[in-house]
PDB file of C-alpha atoms in Angstrom:
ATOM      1  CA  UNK A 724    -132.433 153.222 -67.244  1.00  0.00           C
ATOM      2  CA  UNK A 725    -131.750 156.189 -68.625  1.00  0.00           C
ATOM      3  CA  UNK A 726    -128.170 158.124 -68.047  1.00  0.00           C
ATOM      4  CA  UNK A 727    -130.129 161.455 -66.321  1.00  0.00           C
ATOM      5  CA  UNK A 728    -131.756 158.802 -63.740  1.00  0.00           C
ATOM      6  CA  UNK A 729    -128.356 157.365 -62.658  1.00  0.00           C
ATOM      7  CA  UNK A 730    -126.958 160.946 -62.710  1.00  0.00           C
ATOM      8  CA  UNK A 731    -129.956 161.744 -59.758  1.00  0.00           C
ATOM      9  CA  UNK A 732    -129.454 158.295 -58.084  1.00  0.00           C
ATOM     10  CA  UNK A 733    -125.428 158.640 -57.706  1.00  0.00           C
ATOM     11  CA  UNK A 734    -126.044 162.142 -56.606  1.00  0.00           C
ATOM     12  CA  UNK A 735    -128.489 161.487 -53.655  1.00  0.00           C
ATOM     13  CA  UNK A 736    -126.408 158.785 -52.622  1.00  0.00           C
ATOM     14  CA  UNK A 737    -123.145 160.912 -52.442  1.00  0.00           C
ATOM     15  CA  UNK A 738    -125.055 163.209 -50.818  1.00  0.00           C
ATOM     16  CA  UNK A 739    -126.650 160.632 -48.001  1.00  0.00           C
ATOM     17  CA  UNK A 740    -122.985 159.351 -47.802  1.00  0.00           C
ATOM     18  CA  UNK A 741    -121.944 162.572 -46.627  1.00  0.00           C
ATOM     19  CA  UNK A 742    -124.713 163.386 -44.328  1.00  0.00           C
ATOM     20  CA  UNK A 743    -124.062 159.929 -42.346  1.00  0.00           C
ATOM     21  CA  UNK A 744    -120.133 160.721 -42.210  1.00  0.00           C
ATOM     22  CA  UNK A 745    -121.042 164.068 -40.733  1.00  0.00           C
ATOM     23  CA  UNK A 746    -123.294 162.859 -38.384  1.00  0.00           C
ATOM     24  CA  UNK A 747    -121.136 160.016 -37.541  1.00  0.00           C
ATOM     25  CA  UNK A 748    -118.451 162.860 -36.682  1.00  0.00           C
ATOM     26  CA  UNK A 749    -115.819 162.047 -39.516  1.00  0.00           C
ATOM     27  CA  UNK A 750    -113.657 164.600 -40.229  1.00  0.00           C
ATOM     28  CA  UNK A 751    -113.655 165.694 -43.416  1.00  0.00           C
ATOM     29  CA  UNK A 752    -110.472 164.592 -45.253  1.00  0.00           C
ATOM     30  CA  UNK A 753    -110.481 167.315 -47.310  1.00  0.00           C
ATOM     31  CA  UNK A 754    -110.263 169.814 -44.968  1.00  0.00           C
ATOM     32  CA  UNK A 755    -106.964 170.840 -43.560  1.00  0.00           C
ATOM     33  CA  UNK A 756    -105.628 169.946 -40.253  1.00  0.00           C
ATOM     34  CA  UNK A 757    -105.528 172.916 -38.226  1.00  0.00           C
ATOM     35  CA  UNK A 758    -102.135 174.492 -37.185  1.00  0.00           C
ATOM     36  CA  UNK A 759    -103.955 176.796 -33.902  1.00  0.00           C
ATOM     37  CA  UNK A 760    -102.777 175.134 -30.714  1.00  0.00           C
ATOM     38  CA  UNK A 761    -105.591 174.795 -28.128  1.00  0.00           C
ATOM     39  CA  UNK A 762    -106.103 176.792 -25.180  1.00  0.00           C
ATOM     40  CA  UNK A 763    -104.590 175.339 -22.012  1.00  0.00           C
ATOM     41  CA  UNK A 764    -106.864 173.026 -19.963  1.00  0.00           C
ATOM     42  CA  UNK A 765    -106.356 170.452 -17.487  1.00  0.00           C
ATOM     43  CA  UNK A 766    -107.980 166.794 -17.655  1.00  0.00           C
ATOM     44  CA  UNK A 767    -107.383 166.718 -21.057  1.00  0.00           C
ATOM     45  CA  UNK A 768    -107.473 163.259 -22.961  1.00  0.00           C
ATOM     46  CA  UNK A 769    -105.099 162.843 -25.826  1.00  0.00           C
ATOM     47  CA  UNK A 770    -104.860 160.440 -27.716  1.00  0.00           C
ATOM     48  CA  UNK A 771    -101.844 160.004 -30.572  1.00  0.00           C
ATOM     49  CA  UNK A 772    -103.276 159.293 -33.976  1.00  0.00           C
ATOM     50  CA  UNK A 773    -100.682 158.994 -36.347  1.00  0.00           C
ATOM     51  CA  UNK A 774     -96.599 159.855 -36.244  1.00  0.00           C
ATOM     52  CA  UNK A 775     -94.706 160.429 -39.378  1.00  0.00           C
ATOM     53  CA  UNK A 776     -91.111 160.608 -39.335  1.00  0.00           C
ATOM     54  CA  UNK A 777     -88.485 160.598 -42.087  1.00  0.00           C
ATOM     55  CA  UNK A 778     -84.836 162.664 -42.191  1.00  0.00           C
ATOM     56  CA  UNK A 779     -86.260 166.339 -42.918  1.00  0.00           C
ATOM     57  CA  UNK A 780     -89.244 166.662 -40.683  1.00  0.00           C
ATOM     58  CA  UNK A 781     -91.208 164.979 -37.621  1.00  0.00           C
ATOM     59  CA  UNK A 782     -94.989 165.464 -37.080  1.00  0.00           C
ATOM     60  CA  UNK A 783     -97.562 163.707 -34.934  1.00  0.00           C
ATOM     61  CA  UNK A 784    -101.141 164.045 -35.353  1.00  0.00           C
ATOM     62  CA  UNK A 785    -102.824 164.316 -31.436  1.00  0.00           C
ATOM     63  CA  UNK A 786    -106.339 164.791 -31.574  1.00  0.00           C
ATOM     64  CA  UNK A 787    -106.279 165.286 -34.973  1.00  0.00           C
ATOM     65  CA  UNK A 788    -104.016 168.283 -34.658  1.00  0.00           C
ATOM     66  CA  UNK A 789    -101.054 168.376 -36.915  1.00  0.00           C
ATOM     67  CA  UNK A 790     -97.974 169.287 -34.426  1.00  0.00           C
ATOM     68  CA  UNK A 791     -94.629 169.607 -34.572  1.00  0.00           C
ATOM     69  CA  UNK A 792     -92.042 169.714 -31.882  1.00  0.00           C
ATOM     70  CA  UNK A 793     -92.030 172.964 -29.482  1.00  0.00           C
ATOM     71  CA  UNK A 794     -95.870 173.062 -30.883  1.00  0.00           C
ATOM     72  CA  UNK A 795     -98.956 172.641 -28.475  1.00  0.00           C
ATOM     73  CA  UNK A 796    -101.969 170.770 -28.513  1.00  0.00           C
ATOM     74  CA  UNK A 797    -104.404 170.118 -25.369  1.00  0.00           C
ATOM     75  CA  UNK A 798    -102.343 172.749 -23.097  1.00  0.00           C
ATOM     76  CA  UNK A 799     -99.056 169.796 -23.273  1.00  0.00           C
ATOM     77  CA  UNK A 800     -95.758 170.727 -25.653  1.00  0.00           C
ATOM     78  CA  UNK A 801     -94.537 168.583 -27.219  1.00  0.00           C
ATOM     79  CA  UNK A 802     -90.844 167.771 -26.734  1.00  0.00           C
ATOM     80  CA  UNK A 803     -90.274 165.118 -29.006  1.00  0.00           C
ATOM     81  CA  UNK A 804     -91.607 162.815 -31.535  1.00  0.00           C
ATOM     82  CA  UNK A 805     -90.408 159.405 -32.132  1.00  0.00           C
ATOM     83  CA  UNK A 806     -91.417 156.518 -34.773  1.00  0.00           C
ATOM     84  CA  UNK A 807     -93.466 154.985 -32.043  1.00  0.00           C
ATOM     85  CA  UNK A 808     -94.449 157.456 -29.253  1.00  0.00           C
ATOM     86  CA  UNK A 809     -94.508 161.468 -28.615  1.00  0.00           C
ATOM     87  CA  UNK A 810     -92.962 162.979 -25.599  1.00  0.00           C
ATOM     88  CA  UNK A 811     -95.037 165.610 -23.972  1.00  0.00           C
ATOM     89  CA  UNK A 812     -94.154 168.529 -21.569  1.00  0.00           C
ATOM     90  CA  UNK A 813     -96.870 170.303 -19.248  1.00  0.00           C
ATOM     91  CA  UNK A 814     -96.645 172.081 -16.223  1.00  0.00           C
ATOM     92  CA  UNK A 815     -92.851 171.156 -15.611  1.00  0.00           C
ATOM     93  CA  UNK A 816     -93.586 167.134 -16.106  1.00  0.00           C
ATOM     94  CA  UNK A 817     -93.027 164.950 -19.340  1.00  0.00           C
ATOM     95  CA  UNK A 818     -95.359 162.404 -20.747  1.00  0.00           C
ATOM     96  CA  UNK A 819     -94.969 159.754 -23.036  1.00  0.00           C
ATOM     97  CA  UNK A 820     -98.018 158.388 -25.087  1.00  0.00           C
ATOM     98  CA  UNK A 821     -97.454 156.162 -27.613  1.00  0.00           C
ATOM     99  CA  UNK A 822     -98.922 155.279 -31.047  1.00  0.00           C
ATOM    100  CA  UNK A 823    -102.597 154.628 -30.549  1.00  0.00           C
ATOM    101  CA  UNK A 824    -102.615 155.332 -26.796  1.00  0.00           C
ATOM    102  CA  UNK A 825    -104.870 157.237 -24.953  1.00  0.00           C
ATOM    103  CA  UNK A 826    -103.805 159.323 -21.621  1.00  0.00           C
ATOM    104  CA  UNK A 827    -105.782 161.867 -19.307  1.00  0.00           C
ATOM    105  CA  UNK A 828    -103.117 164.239 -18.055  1.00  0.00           C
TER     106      UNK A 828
END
């Protein structure tokens, strides 16, 4: 087979790779998290994706949304983040969710 062949045939299956990941709706990891906090609405579900948390910072990923604490995602501020769960704040009540759990509140 010659080496411009392959070249065509990797191509068009990179590119049907990242058609089906799109339509799948993967984020792309290449793309940034966004930092713009959500508008405020009610019913919301969140779920918390990943928490990392060493000495100098703490940051959850809800949503997908990179937050920090006194940031806001899904209307909810969050209060504090912990190895295992985030604590939420929203309309003068706190919420816990941990890793992996999902909550409508």
């Amino acid at each position: 087979m010659r080496k411009s062949t392959l070249a065509c045939i990797v191509a068009l299956c990179l590119t049907a790779t990242t058609a089906v990941a799109a339509d799948a709706g993967m984020r792309d990891p290449m793309k940034p998290f966004s930092r713009v906090a959500e508008a405020p609405r009610s019913g919301v579900t969140m779920i918390v994706n990943a928490i990392f948390v060493s000495d100098r910072r703490r940051l959850a990923i809800i949503n997908g949304q990179r937050v920090r604490v006194g940031e806001s995602v899904g209307g909810a501020r969050v209060t504090d983040i912990q190895s295992d769960h985030v604590t939420f704040s929203r309309s003068g009540k706190n919420y816990t969710l941990h890793l992996g759990e999902r909550s409508g509140f």
